[in-house]
PDB file of C-alpha atoms in Angstrom:
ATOM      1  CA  UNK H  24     -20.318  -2.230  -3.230  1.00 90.00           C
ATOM      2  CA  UNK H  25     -19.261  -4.320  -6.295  1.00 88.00           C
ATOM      3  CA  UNK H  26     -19.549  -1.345  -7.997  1.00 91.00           C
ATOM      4  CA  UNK H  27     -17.132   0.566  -5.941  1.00 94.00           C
ATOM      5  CA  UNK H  28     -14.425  -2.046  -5.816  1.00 95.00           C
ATOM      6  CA  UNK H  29     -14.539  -2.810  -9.188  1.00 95.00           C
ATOM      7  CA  UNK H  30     -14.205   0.936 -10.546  1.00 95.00           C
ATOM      8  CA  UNK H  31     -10.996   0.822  -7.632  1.00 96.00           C
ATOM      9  CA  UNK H  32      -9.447  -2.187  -9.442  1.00 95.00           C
ATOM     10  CA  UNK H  33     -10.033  -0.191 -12.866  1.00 95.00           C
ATOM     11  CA  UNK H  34      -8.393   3.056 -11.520  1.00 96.00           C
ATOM     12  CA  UNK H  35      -5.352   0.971  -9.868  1.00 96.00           C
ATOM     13  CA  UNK H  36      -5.209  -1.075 -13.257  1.00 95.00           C
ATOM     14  CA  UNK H  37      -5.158   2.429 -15.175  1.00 95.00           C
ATOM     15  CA  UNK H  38      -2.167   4.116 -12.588  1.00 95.00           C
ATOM     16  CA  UNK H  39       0.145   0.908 -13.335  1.00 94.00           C
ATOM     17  CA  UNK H  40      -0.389   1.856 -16.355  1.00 91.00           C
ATOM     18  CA  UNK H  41       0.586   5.447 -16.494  1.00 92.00           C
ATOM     19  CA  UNK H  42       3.539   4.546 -13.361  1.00 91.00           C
ATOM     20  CA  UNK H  43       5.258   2.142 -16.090  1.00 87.00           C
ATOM     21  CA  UNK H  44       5.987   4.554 -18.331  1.00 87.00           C
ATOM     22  CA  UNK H  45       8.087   6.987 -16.109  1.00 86.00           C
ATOM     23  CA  UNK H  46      11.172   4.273 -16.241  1.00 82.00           C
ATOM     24  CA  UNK H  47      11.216   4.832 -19.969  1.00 83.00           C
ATOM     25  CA  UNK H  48      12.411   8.524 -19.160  1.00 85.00           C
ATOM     26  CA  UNK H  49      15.273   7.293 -17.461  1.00 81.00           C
ATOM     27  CA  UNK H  50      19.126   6.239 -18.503  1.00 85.00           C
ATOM     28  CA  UNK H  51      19.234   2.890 -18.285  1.00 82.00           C
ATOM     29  CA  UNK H  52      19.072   0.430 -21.380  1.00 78.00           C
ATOM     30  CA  UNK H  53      16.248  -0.243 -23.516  1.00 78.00           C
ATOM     31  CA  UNK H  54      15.596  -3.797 -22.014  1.00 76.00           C
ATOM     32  CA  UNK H  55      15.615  -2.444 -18.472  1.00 78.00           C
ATOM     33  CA  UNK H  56      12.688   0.427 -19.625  1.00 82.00           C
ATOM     34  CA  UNK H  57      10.859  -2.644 -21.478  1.00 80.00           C
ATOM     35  CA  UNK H  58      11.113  -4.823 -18.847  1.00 78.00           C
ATOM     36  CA  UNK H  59       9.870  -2.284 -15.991  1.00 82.00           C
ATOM     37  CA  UNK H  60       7.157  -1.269 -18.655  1.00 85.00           C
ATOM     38  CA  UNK H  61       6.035  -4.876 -19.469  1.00 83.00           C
ATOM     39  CA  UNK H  62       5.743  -5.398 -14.933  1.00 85.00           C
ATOM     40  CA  UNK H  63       3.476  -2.390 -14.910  1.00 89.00           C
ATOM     41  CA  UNK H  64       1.862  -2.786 -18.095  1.00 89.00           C
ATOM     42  CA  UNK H  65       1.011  -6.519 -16.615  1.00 88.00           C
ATOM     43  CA  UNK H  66      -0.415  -6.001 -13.446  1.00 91.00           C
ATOM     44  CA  UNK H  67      -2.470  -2.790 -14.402  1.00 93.00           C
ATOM     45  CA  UNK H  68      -3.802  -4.822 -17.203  1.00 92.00           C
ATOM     46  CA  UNK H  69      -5.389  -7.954 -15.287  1.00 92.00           C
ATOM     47  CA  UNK H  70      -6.131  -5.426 -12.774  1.00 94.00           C
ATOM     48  CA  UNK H  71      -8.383  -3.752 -15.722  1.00 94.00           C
ATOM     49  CA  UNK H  72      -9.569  -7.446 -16.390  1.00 93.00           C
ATOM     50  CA  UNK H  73     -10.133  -8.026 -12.669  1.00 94.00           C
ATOM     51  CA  UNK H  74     -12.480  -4.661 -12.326  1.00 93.00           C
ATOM     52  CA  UNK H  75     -14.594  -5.904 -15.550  1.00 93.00           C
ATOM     53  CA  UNK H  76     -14.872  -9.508 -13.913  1.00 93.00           C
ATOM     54  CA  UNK H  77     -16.539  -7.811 -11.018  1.00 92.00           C
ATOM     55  CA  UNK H  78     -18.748  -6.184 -13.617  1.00 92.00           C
ATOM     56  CA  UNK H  79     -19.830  -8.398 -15.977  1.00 92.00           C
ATOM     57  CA  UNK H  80     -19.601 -11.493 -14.310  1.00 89.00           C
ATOM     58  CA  UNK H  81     -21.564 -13.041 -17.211  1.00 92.00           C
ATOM     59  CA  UNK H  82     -18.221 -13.031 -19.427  1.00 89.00           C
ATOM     60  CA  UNK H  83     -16.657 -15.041 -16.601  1.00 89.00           C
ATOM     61  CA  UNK H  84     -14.777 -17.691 -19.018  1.00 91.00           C
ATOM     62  CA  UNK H  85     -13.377 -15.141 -21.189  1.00 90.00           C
ATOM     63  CA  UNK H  86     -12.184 -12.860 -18.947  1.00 90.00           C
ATOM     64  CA  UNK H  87     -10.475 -15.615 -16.821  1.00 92.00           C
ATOM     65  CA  UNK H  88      -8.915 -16.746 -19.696  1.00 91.00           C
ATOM     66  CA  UNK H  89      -7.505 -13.278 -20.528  1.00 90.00           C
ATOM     67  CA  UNK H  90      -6.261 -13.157 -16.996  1.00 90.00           C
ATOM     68  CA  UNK H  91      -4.568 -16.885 -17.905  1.00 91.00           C
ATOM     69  CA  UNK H  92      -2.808 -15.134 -20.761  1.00 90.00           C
ATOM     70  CA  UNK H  93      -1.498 -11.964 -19.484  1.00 87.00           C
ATOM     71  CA  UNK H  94      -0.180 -13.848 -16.671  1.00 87.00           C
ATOM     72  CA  UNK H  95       1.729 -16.561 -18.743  1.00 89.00           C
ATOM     73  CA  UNK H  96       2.701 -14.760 -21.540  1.00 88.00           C
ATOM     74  CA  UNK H  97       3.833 -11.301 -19.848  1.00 82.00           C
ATOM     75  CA  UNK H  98       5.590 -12.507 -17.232  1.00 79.00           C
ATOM     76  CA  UNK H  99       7.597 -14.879 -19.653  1.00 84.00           C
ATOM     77  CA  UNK H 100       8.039 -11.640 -21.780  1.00 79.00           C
ATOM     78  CA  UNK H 101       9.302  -9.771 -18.753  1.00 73.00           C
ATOM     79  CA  UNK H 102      11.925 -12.541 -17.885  1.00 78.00           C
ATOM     80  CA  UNK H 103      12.510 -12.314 -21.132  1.00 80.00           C
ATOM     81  CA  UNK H 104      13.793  -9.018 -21.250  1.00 73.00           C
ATOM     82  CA  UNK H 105      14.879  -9.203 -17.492  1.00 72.00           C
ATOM     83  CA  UNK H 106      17.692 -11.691 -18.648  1.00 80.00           C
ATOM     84  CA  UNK H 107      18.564  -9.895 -21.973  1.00 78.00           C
ATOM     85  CA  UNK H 108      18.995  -6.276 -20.023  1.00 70.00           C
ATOM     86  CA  UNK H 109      21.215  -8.475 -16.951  1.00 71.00           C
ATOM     87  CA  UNK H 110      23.124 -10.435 -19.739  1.00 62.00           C
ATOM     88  CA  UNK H 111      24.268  -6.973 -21.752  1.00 55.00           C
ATOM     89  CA  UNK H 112      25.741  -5.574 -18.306  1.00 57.00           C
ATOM     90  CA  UNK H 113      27.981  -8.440 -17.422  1.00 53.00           C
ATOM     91  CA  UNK H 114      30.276  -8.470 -20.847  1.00 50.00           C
TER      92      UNK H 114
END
């Protein structure tokens, strides 16, 4: 059953990835297609992280970690870029 679920966490970590890069064929700005890409590219990756937890639970520290970082340092990117793409549309 661990199997299953993490090979399902894997597979939804693996369609964020390919779903974030379908705003970069759009006609918005640059930011907005970084920002949507750095959301997707996020969550599929500590879902990726998540599904190799369940897997190797021996790596446990190291993997949580990684989870730690993603989630701090992505999301700041993705404000980041959030508030540069919103700031260029005002002036």
């Amino acid at each position: 059953m661990i199997d299953i679920i993490s090979y399902a966490c894997i597979a939804i970590g693996i369609f964020f990835w390919f779903w974030g890069t379908f705003p970069l064929l759009g006609k918005r700005s640059v930011l907005f297609k970084l920002h949507s890409l750095s959301v997707a590219d996020t969550l599929g990756s500590i879902a990726i992280v998540f599904g190799l937890l369940l897997k190797i639970p021996s790596e446990w520290p190291l993997l949580i970690l990684v989870i730690i970082t993603l989630a701090i340092w992505n999301t700041m990117l993705g404000y980041v870029l959030a508030y540069c793409s919103s700031a260029g549309e005002e002036k």
